[in-house]
PDB file of C-alpha atoms in Angstrom:
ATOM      1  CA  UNK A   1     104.637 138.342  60.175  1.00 47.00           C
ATOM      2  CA  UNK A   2     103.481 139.510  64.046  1.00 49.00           C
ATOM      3  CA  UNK A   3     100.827 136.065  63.296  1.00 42.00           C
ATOM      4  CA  UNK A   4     104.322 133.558  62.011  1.00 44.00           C
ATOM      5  CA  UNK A   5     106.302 134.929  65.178  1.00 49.00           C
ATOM      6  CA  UNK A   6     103.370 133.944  67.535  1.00 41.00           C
ATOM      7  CA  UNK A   7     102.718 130.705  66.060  1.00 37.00           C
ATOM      8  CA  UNK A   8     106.750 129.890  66.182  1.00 38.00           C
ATOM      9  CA  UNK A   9     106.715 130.938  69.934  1.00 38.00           C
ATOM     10  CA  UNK A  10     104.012 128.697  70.718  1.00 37.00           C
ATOM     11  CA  UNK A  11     105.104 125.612  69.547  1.00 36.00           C
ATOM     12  CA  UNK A  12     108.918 126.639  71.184  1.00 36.00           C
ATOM     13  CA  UNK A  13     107.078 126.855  74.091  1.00 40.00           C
ATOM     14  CA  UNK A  14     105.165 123.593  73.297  1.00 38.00           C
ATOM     15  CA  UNK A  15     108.494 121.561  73.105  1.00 43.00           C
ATOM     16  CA  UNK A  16     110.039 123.103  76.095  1.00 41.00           C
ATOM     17  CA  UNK A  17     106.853 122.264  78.173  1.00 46.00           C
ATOM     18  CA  UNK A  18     107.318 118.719  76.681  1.00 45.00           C
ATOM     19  CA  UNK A  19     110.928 118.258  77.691  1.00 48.00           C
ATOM     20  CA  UNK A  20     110.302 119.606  80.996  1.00 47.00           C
ATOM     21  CA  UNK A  21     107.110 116.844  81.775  1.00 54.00           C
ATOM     22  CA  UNK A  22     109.566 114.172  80.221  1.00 64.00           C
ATOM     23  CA  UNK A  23     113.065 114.942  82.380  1.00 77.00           C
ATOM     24  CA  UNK A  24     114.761 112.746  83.829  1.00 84.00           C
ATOM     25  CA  UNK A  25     114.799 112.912  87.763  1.00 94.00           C
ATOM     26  CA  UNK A  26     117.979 111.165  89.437  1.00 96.00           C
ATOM     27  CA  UNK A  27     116.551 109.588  92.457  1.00 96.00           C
ATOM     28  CA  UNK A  28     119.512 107.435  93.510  1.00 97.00           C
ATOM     29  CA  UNK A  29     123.323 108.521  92.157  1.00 97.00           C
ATOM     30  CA  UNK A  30     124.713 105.670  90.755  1.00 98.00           C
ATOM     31  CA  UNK A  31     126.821 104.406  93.444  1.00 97.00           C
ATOM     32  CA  UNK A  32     127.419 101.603  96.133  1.00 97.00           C
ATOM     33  CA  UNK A  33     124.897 101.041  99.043  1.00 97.00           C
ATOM     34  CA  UNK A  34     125.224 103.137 101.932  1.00 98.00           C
ATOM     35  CA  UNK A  35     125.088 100.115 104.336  1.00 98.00           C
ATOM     36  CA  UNK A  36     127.665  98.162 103.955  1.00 97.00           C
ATOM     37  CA  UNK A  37     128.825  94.714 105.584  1.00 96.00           C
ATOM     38  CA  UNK A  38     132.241  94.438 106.596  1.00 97.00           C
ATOM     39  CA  UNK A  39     132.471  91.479 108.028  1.00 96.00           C
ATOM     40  CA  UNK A  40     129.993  88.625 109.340  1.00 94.00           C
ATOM     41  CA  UNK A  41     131.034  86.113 111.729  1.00 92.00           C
ATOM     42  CA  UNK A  42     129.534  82.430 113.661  1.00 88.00           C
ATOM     43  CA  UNK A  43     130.891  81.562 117.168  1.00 84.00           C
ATOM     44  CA  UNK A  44     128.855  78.038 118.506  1.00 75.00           C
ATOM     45  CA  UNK A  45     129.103  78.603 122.520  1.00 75.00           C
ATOM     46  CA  UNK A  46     127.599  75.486 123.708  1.00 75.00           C
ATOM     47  CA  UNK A  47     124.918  72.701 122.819  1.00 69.00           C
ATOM     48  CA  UNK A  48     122.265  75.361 122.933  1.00 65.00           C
ATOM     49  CA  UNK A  49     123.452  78.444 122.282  1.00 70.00           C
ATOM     50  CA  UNK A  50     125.216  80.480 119.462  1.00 75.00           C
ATOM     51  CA  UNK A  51     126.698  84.026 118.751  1.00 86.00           C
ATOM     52  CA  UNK A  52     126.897  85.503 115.238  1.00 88.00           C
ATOM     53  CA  UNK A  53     128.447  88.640 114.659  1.00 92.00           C
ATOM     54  CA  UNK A  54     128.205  91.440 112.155  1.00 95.00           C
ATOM     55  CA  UNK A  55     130.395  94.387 111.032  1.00 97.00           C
ATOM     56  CA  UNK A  56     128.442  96.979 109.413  1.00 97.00           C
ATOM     57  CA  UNK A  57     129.822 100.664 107.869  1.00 97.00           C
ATOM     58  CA  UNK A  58     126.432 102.725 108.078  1.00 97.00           C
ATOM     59  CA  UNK A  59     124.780 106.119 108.725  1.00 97.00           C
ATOM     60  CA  UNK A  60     124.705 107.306 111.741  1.00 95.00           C
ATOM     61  CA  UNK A  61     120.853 106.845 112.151  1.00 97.00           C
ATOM     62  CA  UNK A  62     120.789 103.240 111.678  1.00 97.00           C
ATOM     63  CA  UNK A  63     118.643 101.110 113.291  1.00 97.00           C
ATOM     64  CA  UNK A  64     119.053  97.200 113.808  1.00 96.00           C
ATOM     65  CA  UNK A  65     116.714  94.746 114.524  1.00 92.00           C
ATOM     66  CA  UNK A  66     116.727  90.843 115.290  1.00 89.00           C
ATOM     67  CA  UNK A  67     114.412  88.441 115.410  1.00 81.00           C
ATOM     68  CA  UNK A  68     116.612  85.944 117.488  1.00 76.00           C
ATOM     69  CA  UNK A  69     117.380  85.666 121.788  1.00 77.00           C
ATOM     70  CA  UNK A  70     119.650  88.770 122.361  1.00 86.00           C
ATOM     71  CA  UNK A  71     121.253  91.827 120.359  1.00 92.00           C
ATOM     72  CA  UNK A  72     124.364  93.742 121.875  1.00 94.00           C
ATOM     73  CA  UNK A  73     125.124  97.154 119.635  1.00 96.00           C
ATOM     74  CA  UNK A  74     128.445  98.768 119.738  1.00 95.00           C
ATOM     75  CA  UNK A  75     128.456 102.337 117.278  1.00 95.00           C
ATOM     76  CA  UNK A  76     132.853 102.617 116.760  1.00 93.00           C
ATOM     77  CA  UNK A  77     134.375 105.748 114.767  1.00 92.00           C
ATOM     78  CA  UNK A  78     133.667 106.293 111.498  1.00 92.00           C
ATOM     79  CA  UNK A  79     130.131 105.191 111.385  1.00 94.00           C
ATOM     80  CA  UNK A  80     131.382 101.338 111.912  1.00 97.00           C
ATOM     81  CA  UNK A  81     128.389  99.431 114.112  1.00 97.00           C
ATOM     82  CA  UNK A  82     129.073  95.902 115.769  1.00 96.00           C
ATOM     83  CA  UNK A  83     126.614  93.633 116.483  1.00 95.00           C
ATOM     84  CA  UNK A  84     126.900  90.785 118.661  1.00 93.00           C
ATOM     85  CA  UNK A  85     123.677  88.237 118.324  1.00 89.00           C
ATOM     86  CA  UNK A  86     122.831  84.771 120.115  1.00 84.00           C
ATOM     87  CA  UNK A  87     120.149  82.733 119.722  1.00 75.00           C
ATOM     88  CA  UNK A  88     119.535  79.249 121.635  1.00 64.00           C
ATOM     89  CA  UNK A  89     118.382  77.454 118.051  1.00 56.00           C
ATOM     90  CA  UNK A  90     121.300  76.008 116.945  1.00 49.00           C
ATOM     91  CA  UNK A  91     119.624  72.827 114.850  1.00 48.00           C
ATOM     92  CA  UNK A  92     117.792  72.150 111.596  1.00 46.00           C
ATOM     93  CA  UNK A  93     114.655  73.183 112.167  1.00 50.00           C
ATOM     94  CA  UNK A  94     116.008  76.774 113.122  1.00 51.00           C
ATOM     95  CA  UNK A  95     116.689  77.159 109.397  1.00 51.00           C
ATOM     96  CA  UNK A  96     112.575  77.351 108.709  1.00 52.00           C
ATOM     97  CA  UNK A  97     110.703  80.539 107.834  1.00 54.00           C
ATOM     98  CA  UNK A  98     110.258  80.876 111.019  1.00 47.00           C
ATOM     99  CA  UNK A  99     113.670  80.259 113.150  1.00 55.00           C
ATOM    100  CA  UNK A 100     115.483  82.847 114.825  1.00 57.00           C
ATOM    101  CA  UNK A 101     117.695  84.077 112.191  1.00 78.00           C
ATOM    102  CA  UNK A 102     116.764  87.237 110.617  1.00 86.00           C
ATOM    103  CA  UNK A 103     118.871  90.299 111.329  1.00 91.00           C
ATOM    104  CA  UNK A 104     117.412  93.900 109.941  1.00 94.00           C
ATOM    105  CA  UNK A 105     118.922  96.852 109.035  1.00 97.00           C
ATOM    106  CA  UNK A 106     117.518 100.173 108.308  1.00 97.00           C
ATOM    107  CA  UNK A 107     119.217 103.931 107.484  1.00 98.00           C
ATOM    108  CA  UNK A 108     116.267 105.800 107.090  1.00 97.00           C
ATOM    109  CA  UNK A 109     118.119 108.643 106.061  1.00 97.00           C
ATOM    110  CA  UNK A 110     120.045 106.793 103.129  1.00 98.00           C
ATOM    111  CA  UNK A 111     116.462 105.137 102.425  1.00 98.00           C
ATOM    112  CA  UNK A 112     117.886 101.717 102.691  1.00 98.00           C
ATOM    113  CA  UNK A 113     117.654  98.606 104.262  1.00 98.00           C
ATOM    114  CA  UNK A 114     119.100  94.829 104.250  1.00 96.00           C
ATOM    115  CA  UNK A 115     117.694  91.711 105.444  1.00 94.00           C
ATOM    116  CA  UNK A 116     120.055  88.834 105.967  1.00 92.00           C
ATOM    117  CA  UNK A 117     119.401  85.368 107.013  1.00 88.00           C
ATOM    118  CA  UNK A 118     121.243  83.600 108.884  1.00 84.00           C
ATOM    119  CA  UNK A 119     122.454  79.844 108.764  1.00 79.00           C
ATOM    120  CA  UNK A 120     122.520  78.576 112.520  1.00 71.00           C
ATOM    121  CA  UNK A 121     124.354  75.508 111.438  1.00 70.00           C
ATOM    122  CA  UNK A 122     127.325  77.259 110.162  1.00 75.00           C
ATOM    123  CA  UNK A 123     130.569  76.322 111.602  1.00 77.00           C
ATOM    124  CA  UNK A 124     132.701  78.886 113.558  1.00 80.00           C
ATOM    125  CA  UNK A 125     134.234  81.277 111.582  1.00 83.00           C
ATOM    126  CA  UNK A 126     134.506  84.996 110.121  1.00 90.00           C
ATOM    127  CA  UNK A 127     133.553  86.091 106.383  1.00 91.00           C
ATOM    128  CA  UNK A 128     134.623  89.593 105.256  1.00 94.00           C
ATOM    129  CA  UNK A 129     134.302  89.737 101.330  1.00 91.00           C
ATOM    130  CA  UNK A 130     130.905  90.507 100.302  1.00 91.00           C
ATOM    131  CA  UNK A 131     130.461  90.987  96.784  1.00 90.00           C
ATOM    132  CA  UNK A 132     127.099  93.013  97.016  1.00 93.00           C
ATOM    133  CA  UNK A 133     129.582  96.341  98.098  1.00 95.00           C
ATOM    134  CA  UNK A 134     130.710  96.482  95.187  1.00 94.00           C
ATOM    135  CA  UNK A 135     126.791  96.472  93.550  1.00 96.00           C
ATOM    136  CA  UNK A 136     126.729 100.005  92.128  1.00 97.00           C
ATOM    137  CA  UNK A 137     122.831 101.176  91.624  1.00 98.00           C
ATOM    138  CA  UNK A 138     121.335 104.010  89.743  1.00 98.00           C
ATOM    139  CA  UNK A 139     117.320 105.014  90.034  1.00 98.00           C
ATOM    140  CA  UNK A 140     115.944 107.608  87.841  1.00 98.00           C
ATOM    141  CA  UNK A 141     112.440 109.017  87.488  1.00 97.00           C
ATOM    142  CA  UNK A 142     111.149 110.248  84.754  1.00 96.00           C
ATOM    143  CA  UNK A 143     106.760 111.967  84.392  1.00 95.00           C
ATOM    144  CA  UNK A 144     105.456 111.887  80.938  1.00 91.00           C
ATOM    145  CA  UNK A 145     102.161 112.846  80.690  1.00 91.00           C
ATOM    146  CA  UNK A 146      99.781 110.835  82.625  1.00 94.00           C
ATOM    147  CA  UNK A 147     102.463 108.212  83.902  1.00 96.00           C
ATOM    148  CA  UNK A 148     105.642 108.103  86.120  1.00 97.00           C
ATOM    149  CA  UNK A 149     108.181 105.981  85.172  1.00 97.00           C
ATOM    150  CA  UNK A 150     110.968 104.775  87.079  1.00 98.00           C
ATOM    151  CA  UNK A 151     114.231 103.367  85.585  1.00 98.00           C
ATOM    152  CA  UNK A 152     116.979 100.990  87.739  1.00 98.00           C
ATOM    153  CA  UNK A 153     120.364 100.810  86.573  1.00 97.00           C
ATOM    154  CA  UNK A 154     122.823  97.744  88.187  1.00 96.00           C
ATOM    155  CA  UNK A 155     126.686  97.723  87.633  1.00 96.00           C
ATOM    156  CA  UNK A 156     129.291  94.904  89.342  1.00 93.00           C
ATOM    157  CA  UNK A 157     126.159  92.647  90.149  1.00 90.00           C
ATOM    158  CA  UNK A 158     126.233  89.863  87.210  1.00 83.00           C
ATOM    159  CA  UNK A 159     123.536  87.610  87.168  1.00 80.00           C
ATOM    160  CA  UNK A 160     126.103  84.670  86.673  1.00 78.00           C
ATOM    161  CA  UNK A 161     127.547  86.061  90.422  1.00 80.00           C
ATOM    162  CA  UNK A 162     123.861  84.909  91.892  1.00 84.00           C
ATOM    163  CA  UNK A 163     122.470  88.781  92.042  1.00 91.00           C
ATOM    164  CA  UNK A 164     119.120  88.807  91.486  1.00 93.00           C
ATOM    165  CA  UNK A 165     117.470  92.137  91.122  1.00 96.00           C
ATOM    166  CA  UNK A 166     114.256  93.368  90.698  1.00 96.00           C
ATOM    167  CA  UNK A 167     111.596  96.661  91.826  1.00 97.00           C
ATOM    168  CA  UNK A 168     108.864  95.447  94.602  1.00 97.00           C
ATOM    169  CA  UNK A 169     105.551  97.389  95.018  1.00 97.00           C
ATOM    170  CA  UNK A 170     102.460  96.794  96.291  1.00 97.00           C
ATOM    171  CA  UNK A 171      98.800  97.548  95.276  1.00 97.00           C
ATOM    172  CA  UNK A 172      96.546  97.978  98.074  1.00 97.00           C
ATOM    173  CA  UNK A 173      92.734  97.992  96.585  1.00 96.00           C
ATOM    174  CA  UNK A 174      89.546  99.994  97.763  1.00 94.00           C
ATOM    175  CA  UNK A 175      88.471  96.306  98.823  1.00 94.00           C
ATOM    176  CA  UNK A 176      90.941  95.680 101.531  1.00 94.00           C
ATOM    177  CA  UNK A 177      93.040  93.286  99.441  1.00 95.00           C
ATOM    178  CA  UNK A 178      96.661  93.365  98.447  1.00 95.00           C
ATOM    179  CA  UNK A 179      98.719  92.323  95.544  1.00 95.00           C
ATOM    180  CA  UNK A 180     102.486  92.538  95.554  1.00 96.00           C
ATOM    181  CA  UNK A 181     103.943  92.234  92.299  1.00 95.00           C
ATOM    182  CA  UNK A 182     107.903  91.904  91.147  1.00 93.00           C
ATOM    183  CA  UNK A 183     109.588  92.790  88.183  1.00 95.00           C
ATOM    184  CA  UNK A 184     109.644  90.361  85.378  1.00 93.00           C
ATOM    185  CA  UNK A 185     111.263  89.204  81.563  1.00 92.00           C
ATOM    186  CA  UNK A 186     108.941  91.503  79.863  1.00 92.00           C
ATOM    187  CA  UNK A 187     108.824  88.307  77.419  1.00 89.00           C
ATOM    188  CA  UNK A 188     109.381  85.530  79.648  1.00 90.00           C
ATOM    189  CA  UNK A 189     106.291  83.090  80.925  1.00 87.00           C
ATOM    190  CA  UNK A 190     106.335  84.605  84.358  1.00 86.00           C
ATOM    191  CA  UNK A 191     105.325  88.322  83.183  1.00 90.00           C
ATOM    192  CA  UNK A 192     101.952  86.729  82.528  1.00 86.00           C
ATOM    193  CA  UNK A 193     101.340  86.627  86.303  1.00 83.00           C
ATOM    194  CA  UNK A 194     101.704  89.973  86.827  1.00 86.00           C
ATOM    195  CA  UNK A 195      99.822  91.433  83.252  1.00 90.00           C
ATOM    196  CA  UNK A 196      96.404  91.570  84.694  1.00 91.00           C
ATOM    197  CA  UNK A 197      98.438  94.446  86.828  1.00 95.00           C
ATOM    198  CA  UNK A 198      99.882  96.512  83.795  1.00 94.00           C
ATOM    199  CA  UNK A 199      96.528  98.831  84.275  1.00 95.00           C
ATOM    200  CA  UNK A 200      97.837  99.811  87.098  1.00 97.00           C
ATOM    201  CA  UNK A 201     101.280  99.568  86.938  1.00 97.00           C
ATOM    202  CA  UNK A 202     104.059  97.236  85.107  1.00 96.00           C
ATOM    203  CA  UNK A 203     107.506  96.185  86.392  1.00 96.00           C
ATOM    204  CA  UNK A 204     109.914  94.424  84.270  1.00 96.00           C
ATOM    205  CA  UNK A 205     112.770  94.156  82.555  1.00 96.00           C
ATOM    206  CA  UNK A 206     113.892  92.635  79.174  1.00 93.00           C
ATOM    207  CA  UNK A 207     116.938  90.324  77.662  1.00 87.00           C
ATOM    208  CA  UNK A 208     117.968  93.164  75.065  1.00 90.00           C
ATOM    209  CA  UNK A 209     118.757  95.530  77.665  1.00 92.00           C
ATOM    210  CA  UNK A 210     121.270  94.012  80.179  1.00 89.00           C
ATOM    211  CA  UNK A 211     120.987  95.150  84.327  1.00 94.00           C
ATOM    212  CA  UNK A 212     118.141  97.879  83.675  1.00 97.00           C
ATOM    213  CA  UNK A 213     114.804  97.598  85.280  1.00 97.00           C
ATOM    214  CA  UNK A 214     111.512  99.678  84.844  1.00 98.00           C
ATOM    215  CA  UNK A 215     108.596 100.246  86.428  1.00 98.00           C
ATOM    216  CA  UNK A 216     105.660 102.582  84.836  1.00 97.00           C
ATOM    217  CA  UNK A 217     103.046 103.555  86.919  1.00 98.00           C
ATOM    218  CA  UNK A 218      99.221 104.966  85.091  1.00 97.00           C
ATOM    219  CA  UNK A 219      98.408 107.236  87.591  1.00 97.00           C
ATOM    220  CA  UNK A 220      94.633 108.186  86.033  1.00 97.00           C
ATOM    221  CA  UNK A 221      94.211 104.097  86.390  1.00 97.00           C
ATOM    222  CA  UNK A 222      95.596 104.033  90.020  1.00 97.00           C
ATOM    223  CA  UNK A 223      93.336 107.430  91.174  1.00 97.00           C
ATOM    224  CA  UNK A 224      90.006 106.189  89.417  1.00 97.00           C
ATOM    225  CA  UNK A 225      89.920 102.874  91.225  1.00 96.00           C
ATOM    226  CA  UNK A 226      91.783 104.336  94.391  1.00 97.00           C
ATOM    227  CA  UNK A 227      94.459 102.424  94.615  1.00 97.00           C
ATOM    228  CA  UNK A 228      97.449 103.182  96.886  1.00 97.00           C
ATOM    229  CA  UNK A 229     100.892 101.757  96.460  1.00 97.00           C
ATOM    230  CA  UNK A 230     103.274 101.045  99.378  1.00 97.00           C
ATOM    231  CA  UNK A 231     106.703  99.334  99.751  1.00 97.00           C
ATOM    232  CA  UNK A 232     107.988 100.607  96.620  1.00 98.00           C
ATOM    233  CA  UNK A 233     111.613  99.712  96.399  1.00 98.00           C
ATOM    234  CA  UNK A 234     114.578  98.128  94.318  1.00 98.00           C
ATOM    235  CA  UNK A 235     116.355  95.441  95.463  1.00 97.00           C
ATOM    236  CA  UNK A 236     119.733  93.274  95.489  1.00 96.00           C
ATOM    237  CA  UNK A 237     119.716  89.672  96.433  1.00 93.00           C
ATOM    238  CA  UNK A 238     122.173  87.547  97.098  1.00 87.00           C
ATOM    239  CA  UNK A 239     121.500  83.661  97.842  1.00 77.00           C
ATOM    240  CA  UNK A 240     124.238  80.744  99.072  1.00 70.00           C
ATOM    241  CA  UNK A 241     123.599  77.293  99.409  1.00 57.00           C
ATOM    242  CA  UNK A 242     119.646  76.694  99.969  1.00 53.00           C
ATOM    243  CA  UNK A 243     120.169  73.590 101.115  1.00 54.00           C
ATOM    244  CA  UNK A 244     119.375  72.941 105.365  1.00 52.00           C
ATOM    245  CA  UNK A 245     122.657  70.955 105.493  1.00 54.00           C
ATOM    246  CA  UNK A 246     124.503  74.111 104.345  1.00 63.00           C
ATOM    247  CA  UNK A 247     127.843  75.346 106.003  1.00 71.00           C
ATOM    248  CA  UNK A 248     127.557  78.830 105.037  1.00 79.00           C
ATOM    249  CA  UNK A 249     127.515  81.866 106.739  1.00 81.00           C
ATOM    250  CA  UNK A 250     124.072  83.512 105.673  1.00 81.00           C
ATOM    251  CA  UNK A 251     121.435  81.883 103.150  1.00 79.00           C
ATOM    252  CA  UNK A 252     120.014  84.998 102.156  1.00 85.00           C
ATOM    253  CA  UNK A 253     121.156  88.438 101.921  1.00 88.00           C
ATOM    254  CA  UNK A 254     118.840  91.179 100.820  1.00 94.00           C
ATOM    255  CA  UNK A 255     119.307  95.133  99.769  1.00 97.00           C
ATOM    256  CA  UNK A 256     116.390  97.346  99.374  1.00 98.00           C
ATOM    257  CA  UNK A 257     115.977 101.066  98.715  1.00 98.00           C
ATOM    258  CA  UNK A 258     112.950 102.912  99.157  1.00 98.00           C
ATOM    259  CA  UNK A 259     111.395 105.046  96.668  1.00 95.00           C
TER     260      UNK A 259
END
């Protein structure tokens, strides 16, 4: 009998060790982003020059950061931030990689960030409905056994609304080099781009299961060949007209959050 109730007790505490490796972690509440745009405006000044501004509810630690002539920052009530911009590209070519157009924003303490790109042809005036607010996002995190596994849940951001989303990471190798890899249709073409990586770690996501995205990472794999990963993050994109004759506000509007 004393044998039965040890045996019993062992395998009760074999399934509760189980369930505890195998919990879910919530990493991210399902919720809206914590950096929000309110309102995102183009003012032409002269031949040369051009002022875009941006509304922006935020955290109180957030940082901007522009890649174009001059940035004015005014921090309102309520955690509102203004942000006044010029630049003195104001043609075509401006709209390259490499034109002064990029504005950054970063809350470390809400672990997010958004990129958006500018159009410096847009005409003069002001924008404040931006569908991405509404984006509500959900990151779990889950260990079994040898692997951590991270799940990303989307609500309000339809593909057919031009949301793309997807995790980011990359692999930095005991060699120096670098591979950045994005999630993909676990059985779409694409994925085979990014198999020689599933070692290591796979990111994808798959037609059955609508607005969830994984990312499972073999940590034995990643320690025996010393591998670190870096810029781990989920993210929300949101593109207008790609075109350079375009007369929108913003080409490309990117959310990230850090994991």
């Amino acid at each position: 009998m004393a044998v039965n109730r040890l045996f019993l007790l062992l395998v009760i505490a074999f399934e509760v060790s189980a369930n505890q490796q195998s919990k879910a972690e919530i990493v991210r509440r399902l919720g809206k982003p914590a950096l929000q745009t309110l309102a995102l405006g183009a003012t032409p000044i002269n031949e040369t020059l051009s002022a875009r501004t941006g509304v922006f509810l935020a955290p109180s630690d957030t940082q901007f950061q522009y890649s174009g002539q001059s940035m004015k920052i005014n921090k309102e009530e309520n955690d509102v931030f203004t942000v006044l911009l010029t630049t003195s590209e104001f043609n075509l070519e401006a709209n390259s990689l490499f034109g002064s157009r990029m504005l950054k924003v970063k809350s470390n303490s809400a672990k997010e960030a958004m990129r958006i790109l500018f159009n410096l042809n847009s005409k003069a005036r002001r924008e404040t409905t931006f569908p991405l607010n509404n984006c509500k996002i959900e990151i779990e995190k889950r260990e079994n056994g040898t692997q951590t596994e991270y799940k990303a849940r989307v609500e309000n951001c339809a593909d057919e609304d031009g949301f793309e989303k997807y995790f980011v990471l990359d692999l930095n190798f005991k060699s120096g080099d670098a591979s950045q890899i994005y999630s993909k249709d676990l059985n779409g073409q694409d994925i085979q781009r990014v198999s020689k990586y599933f070692k290591y770690a796979k990111t994808y996501y798959t037609s059955t299961e609508r607005d969830t995205y994984y990312t499972i990472l073999n940590n034995p794999a990643l320690e025996a060949d010393e591998i670190t990963i870096t810029n781990f993050h989920f993210t929300v994109s949101s593109k207008s007209n790609p075109s350079l004759f375009s007369d929108d506000l913003y080409s490309t509007y990117y959310w990230n959050y850090y994991i």
